[in-house]
Coordinates of C-alpha atoms and ligand atoms in Angstrom, one line a residue:
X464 CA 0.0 0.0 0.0
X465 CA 1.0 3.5 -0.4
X466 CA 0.5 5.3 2.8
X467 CA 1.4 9.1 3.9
X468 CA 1.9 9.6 7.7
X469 CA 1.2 13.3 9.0
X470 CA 3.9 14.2 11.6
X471 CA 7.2 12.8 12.7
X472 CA 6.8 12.6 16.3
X473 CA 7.1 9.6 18.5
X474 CA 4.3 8.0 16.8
X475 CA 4.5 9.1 13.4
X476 CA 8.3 8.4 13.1
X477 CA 7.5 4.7 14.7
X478 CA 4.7 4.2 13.0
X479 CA 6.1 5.3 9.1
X480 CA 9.1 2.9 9.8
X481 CA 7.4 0.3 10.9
X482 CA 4.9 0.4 8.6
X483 CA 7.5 0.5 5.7
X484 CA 9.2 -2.6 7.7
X485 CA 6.0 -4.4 6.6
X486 CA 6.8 -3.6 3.2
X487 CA 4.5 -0.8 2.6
X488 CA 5.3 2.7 0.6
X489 CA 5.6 5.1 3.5
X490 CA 5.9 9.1 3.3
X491 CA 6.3 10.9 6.0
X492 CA 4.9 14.4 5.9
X493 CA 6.2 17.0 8.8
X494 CA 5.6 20.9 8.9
X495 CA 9.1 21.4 10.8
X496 CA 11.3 21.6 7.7
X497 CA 14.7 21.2 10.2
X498 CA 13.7 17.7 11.4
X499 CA 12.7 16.5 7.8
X500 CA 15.8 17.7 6.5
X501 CA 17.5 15.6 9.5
X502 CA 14.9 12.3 8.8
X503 CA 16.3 13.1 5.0
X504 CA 20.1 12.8 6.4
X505 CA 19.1 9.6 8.0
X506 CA 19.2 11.3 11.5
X507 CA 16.3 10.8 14.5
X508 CA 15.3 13.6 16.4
X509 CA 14.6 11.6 19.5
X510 CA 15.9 9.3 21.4
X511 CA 14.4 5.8 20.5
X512 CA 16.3 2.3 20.6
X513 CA 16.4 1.1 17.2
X514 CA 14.9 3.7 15.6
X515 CA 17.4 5.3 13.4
X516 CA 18.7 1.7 12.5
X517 CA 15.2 0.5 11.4
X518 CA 14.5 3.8 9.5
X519 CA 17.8 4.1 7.2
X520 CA 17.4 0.4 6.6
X521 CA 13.8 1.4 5.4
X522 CA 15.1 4.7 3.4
X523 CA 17.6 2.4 1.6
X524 CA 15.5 -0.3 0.5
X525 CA 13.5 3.0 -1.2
X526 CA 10.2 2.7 0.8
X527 CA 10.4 4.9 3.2
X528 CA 11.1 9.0 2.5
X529 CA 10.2 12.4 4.1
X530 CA 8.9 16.0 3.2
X531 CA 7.9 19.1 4.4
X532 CA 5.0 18.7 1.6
X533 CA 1.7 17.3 2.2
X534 CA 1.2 17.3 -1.2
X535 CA 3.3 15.6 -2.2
X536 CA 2.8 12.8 0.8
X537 CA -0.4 12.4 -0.6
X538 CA -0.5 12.3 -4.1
X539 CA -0.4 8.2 -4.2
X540 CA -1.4 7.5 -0.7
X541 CA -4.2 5.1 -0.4
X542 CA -4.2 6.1 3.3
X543 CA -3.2 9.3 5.2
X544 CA -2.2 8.8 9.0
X545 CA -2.7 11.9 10.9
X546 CA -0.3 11.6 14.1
X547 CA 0.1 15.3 14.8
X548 CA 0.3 16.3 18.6
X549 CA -2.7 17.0 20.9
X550 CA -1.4 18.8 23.3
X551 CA -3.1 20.3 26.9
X552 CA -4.9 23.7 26.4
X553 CA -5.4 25.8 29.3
X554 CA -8.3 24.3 30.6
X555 CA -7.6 20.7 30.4
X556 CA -9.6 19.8 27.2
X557 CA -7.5 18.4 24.3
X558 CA -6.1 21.1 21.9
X559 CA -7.1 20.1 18.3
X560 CA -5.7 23.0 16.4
X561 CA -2.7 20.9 14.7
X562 CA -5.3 18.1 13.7
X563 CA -7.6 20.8 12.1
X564 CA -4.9 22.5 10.7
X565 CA -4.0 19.0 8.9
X566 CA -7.6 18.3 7.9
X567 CA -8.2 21.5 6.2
X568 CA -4.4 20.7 4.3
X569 CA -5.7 17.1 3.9
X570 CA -9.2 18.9 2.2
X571 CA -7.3 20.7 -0.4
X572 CA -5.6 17.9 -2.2
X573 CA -7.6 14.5 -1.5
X574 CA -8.7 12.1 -3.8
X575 CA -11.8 10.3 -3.5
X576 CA -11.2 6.9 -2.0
X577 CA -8.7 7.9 0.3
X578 CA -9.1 6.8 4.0
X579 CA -8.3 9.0 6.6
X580 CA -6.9 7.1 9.6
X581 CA -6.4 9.0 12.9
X582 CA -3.8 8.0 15.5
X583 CA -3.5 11.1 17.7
X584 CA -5.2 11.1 20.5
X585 CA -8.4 12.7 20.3
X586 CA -11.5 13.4 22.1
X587 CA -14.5 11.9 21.3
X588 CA -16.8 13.3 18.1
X589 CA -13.0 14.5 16.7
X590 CA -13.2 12.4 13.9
X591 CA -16.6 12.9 13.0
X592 CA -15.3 16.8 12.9
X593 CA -12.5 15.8 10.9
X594 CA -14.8 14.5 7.8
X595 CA -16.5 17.9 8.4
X596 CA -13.3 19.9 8.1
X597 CA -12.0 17.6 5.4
X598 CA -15.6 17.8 3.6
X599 CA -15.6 21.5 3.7
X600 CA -12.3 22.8 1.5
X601 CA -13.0 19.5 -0.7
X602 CA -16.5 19.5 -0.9
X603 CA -17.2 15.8 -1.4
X604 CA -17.6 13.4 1.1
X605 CA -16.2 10.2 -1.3
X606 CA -13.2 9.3 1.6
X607 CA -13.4 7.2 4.7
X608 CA -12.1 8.3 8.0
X609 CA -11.2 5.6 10.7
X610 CA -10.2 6.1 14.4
X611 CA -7.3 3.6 14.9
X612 CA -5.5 5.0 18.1
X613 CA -2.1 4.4 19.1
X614 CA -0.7 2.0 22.1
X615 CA 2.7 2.0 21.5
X616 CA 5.2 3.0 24.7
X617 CA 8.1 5.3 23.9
X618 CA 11.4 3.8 24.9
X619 CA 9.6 0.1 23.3
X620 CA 8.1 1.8 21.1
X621 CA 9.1 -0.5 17.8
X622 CA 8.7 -4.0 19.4
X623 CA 5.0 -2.5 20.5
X624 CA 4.4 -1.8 17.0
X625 CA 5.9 -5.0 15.0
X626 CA 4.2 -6.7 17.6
X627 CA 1.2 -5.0 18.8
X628 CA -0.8 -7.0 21.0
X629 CA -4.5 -4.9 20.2
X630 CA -5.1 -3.2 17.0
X631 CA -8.6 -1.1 17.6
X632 CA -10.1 0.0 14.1
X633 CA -13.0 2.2 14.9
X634 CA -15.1 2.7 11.3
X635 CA -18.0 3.9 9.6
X636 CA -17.6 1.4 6.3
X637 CA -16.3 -1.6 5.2
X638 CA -13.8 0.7 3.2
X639 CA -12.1 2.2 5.6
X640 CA -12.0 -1.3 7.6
X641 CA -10.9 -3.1 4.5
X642 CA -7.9 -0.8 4.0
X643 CA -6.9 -0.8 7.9
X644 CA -6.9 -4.7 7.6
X645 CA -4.2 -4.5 4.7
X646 CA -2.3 -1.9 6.5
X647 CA -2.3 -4.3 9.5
X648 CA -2.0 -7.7 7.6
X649 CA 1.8 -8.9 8.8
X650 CA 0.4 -8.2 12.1
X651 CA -0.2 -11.1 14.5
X652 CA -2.8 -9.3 16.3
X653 CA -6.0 -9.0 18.2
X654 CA -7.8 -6.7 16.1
X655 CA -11.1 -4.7 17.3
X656 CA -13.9 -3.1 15.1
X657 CA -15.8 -0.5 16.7
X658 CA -17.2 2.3 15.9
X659 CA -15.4 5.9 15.8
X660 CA -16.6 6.9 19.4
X661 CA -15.6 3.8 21.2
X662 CA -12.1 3.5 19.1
X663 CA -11.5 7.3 20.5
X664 CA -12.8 6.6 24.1
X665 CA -10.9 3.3 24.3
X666 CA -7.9 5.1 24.2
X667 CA -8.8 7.5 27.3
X668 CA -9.6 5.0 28.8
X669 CA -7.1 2.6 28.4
X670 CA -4.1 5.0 29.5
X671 CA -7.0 6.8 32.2
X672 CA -6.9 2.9 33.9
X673 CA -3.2 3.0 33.5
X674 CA -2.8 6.4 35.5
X675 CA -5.2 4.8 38.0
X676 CA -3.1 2.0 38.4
X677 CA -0.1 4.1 39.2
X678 CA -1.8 6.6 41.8
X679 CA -3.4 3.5 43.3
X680 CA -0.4 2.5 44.4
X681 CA 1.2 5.5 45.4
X682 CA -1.3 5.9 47.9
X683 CA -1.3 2.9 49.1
X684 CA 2.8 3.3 49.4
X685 CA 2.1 6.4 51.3
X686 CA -0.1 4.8 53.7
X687 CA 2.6 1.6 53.8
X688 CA 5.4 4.1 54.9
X689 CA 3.6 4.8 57.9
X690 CA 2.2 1.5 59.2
X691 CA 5.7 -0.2 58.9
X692 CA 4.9 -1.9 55.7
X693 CA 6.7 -3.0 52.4
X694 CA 5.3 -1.5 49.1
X695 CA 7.7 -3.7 47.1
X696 CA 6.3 -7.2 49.2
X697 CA 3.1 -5.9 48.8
X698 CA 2.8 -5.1 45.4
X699 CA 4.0 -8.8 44.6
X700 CA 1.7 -10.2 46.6
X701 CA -1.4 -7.9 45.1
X702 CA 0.0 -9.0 41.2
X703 CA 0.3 -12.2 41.8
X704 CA -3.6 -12.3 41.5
X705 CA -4.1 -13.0 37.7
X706 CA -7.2 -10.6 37.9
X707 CA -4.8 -7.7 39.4
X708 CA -1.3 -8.5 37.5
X709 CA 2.1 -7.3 38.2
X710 CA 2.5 -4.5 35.8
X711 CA 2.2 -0.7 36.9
X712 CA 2.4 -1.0 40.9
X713 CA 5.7 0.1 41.3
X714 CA 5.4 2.8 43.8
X715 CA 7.3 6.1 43.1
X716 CA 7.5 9.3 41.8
X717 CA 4.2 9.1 40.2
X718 CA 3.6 9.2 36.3
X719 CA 4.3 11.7 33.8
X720 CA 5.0 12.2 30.1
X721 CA 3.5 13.3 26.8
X722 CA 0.1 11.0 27.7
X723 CA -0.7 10.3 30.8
X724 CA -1.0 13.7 33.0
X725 CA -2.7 15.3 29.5
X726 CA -5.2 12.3 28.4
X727 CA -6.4 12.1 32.2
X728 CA -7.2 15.5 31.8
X729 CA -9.0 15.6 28.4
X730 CA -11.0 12.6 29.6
X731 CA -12.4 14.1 32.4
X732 CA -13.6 17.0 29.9
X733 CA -15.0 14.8 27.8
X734 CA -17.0 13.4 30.4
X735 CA -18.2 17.0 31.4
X736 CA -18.9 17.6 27.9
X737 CA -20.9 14.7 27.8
X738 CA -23.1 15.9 31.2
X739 CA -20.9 13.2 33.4
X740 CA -19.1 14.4 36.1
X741 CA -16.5 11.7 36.3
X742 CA -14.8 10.7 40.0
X743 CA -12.0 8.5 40.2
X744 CA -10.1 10.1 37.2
X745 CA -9.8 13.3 39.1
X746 CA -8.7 11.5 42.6
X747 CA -6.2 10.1 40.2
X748 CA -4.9 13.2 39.3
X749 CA -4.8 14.5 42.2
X750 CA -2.6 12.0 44.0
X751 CA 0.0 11.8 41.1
X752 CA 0.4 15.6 42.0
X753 CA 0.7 14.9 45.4
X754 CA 3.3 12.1 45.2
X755 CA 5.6 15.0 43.8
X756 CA 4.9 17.1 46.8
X757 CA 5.9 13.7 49.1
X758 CA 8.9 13.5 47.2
X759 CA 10.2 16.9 47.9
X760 CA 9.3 16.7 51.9
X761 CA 11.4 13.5 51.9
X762 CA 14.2 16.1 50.5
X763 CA 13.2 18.6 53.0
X764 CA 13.5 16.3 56.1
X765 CA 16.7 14.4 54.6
X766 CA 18.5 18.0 54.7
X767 CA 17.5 19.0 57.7
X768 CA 16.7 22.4 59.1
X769 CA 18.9 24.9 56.6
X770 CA 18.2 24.4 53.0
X771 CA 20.1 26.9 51.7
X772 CA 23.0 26.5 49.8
X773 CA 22.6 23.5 49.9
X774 CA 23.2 20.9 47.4
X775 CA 20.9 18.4 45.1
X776 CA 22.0 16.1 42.7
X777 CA 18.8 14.9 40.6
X778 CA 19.7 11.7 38.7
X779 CA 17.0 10.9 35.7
X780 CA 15.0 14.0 34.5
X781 CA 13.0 11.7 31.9
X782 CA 10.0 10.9 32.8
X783 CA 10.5 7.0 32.5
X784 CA 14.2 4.9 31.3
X785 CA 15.3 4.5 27.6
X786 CA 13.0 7.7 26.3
X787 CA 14.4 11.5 25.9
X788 CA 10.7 12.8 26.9
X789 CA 10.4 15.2 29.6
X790 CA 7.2 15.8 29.0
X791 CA 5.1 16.6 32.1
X792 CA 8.2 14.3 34.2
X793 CA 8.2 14.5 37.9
X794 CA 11.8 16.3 37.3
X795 CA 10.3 19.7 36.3
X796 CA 8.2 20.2 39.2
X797 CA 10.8 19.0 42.1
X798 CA 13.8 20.9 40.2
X799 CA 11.4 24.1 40.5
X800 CA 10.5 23.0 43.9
X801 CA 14.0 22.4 45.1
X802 CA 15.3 26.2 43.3
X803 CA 12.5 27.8 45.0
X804 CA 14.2 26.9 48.6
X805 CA 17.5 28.5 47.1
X806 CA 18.6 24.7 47.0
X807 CA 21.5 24.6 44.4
X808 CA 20.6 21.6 41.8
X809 CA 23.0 19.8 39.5
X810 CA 20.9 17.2 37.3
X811 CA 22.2 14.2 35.3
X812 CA 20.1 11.8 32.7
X813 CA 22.0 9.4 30.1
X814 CA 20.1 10.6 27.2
X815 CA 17.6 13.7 28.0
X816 CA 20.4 16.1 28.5
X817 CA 18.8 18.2 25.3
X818 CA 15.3 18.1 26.1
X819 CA 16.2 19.6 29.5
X820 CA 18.1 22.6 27.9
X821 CA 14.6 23.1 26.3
X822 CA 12.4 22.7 29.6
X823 CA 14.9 23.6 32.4
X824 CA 16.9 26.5 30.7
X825 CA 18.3 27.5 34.1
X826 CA 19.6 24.1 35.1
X827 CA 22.7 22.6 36.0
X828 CA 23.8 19.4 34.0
X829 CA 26.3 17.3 34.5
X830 CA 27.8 15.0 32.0
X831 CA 27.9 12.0 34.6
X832 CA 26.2 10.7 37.6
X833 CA 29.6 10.5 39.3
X834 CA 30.1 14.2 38.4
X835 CA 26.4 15.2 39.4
X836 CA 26.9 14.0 43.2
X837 CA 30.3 15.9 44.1
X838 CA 29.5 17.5 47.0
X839 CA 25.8 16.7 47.4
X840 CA 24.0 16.8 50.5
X841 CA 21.6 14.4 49.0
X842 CA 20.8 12.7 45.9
X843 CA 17.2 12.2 44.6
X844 CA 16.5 9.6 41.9
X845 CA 13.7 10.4 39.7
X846 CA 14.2 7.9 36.5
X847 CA 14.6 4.0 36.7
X848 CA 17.8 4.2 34.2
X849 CA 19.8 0.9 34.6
X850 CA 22.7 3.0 35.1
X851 CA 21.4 4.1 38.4
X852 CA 20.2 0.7 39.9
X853 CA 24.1 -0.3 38.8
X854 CA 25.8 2.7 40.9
X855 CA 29.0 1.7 42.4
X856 CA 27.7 3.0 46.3
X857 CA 31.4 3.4 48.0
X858 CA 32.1 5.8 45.2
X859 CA 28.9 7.6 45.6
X860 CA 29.3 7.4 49.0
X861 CA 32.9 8.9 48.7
X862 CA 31.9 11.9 46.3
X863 CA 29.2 12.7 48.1
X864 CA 29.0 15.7 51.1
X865 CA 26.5 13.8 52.7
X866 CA 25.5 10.4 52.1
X867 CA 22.0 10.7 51.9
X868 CA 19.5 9.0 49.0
X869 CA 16.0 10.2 48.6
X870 CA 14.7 7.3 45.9
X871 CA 11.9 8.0 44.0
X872 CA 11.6 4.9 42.0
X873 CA 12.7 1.8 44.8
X874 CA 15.9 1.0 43.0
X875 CA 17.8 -0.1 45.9
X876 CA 17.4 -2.2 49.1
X877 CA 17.3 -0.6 52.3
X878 CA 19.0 -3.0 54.1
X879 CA 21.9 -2.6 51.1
X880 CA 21.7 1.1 51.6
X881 CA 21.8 0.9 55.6
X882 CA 24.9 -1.9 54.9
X883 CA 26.7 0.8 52.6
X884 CA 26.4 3.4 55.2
X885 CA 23.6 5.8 53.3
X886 CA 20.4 7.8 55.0
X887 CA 18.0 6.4 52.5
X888 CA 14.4 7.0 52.1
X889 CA 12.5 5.3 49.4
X890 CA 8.7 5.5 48.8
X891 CA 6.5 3.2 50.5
X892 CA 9.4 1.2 52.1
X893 CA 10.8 2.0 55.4
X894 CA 13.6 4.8 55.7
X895 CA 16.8 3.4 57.1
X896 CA 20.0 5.3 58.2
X897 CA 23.2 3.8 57.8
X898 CA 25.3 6.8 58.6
X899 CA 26.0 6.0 62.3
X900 CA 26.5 2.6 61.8
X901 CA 29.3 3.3 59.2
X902 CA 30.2 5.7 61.5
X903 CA 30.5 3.3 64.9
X904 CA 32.4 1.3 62.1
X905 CA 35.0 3.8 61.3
X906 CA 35.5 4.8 65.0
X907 CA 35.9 1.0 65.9
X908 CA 38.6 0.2 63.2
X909 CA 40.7 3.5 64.3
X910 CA 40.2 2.4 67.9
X911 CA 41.0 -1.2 66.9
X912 CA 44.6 0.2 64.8
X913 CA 45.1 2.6 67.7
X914 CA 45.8 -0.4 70.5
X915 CA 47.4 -2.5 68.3
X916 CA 49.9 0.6 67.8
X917 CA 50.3 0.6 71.6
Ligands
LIG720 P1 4.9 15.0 18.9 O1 4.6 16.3 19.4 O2 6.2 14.3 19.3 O3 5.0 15.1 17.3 C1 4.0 15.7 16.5 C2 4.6 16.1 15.2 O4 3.6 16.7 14.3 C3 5.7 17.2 15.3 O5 6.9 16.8 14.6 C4 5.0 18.4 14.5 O6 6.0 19.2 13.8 C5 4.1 17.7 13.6 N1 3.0 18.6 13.0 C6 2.2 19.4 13.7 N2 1.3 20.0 12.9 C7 1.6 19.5 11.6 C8 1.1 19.8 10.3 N3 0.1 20.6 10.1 N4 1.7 19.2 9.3 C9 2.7 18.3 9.5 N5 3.3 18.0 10.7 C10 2.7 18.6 11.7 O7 3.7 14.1 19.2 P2 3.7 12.5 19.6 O8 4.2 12.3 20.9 O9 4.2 11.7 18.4 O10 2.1 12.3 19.7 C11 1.2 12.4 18.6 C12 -0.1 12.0 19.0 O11 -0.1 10.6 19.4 C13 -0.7 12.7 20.2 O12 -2.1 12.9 20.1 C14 -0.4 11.8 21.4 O13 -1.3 11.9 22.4 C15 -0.6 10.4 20.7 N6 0.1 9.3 21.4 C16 1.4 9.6 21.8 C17 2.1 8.5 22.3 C18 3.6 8.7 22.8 O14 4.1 7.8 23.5 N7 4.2 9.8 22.5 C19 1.6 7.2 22.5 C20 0.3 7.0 22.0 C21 -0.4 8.1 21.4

């Protein structure tokens, strides 16, 4: 099939490789003429494993290309993909401008046939509106339009596609389904017609449930932390129940990122919009915000009564491993947080460095974790990297002014911590300090080599 995509983010990107991985014709369509002129180069914007690899390996066999012209995206395309953003506005409800924008370009040079297939995120009706605003400039309604969101995770985000284990195709024809099927037909998956209003609230929902999931167990870590219990132990025991499962109860600094924090939010409009006042999606909200607010009193406490002057090192300012996103991460309210006390901040994150020149202007950035802790007075973790949960502790210990570990994701055991001499306060697990101990230790071995001197 020929197929254009519209927009060379995360999802377009992933999904115009992939899609040309499956042997289709892909073009990728993208307003910002500096990142198609880097896709041209055979250069990713992002961080993504695999990506790049995938995509010149695509570009070389000649199916895959890019342009700054929809025209010319379209002119062959049996389907268009619209994956433009849908970002937050002001009031919570989704902002469509970038999808109507595409529409109205989509209106001026469609063919009759076409399907329009939308993987943004949108609210519900948004498709419907699409064919409007597609139907207006045109004037013809002779093309299908077809909800088919997007599930993919950044930082997995080509495995999730190549093998995606749901594919919803939400439809008003057999047309449009026909075409989706094609698109999809390599694809060992579950696939799900529906129409265009439960394909667009599936996707709420699904990442609402997620967000749910997350808060959940924050606030069950919270309450954990102060009846002597073990978040960790607890949150096998609750996933070993097949009806429960494991996945998304890790306790920490509560979620963040591109989807999450802004679909929760567009949901709950949708549901006012509708004349439904929803109840646990705000609750949720509310308690992700909160876990940041935790996080930062566990700072608080761990420096004591001064804060100023004194010294943070953040390490992870994406807001989950093996992505560049700092979309909405937990690192740009506690860095602001942190300043606000006149606490100096030096960050580190293996790959979202760049991003946070773009979000955190003002910030410190070091080009190591080793280098970020010199003279700390504590460390907070705020990304699950692997690098972290590998950290040599005597030499954090060692470059550190204090040794003290605020951990927002759990990647350490408190016991280990407490053994290696560290003030360490996870989240829902109970705080240990090791300093004294390590202490008494030291004091013992220089009384034990004193004596032996005499
Ligand atoms: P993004 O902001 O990373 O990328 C959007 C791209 O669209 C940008 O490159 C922008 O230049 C381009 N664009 C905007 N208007 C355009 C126009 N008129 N013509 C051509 N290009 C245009 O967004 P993203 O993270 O890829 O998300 C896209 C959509 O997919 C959103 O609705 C999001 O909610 C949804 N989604 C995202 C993820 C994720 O993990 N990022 C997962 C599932 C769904």
């Amino acid at each position: 099939m020929n197929v254009s995509v519209i927009g060379t983010g995360y999802v377009g990107l992933v999904s115009g490789v992939c899609f040309s991985e499956l042997g289709h014709h892909v073009h990728c369509v993208d307003q910002d003429k500096a990142k198609v002129k880097q896709l041209q180069n055979g250069k990713v914007p992002i961080y993504e494993p695999n990506l790049e690899e995938l995509m010149k390996k695509n570009m070389g066999e000649g199916r895959l290309c890019f342009t700054e012209h929809l025209s010319v995206g379209i002119s062959k395309a049996d389907a268009i993909i619209i994956a433009v953003g849908t970002p937050a506005n002001e009031d919570g409800s989704a902002n469509l401008t970038f999808i109507q924008q595409v529409a109205k370009e989509i209106g001026e040079h469609i063919r009759p046939g076409m399907v329009i297939i939308t993987k943004s995120t949108v609210p519900v009706g948004t498709n419907k509106q699409i064919k409007q605003w597609i139907a207006e400039i045109c004037g013809h309604e002779l093309f299908s339009i077809a909800s088919c969101p997007e599930f993919l995770r950044e930082g997995s985000a080509i495995n999730d596609t190549l093998h995606m284990e749901r594919a919803v195709f939400g439809v008003e024809d057999a047309h449009a389904e026909q075409i989706l099927r094609e698109l999809h037909a390599s694809l060992n998956t579950s696939i799900v017609v529906t129409n265009l209003e439960t394909a667009e609230t599936a996707k709420y929902a699904a990442n609402a449930f997620l967000a749910t999931k997350i808060s959940f167990i924050n606030e069950v870590a919270n309450v954990c932390e102060k009846v002597g219990a073990d978040v960790s132990a607890l949150a096998k025991v609750m996933g070993l129940d097949p009806r429960i499962g494991p996945s998304f109860l890790q306790a920490g600094a509560g979620y963040g990122g591109s989807c999450f924090p802004k679909d929760t939010q567009a949901f709950i409009r949708v549901g006012k919009q509708a004349g439904y006042d929803m109840q646990i999606i705000p609750a949720v909200e509310k308690v992700n915000k909160q876990q940041r607010g935790h996080l930062f009193n566990k700072v608080k406490m761990a420096l004591g009564e001064s804060l100023n002057k004194k010294q943070v090192a953040i390490l992870g300012l994406a807001f989950k491993p093996n992505t560049d996103d700092m979309r909405a991460a937990p690192a740009l309210d506690l860095v602001e947080s942190l300043q606000k006390e006149k606490i100096e901040v030096i960050a580190f994150d293996p790959v979202a460095s760049e991003q946070a020149k773009h979000h955190l202007p003002e910030l410190k950035l070091a080009n190591s974790w080793q280098e970020a802790v010199i003279g700390a007075d504590a460390v907070l973790i705020l990304t699950d990297w692997d690098e972290f949960k590998e950290m040599n502790l005597i030499k954090l210990r060692e470059l550190m002014h204090q040794p003290v570990v605020v951990d927002g994701r759990n990647l350490f055991e408190p016991k280990e911590m407490e053994g290696a001499g560290f003030y360490y306060d996870p989240v829902g697990r109970q705080k240990v300090d090791g300093r004294l101990k390590a202490l008494k230790k030291w004091e013992n071995f220089s009384l034990d080599v004193h004596s032996s001197a005499h």
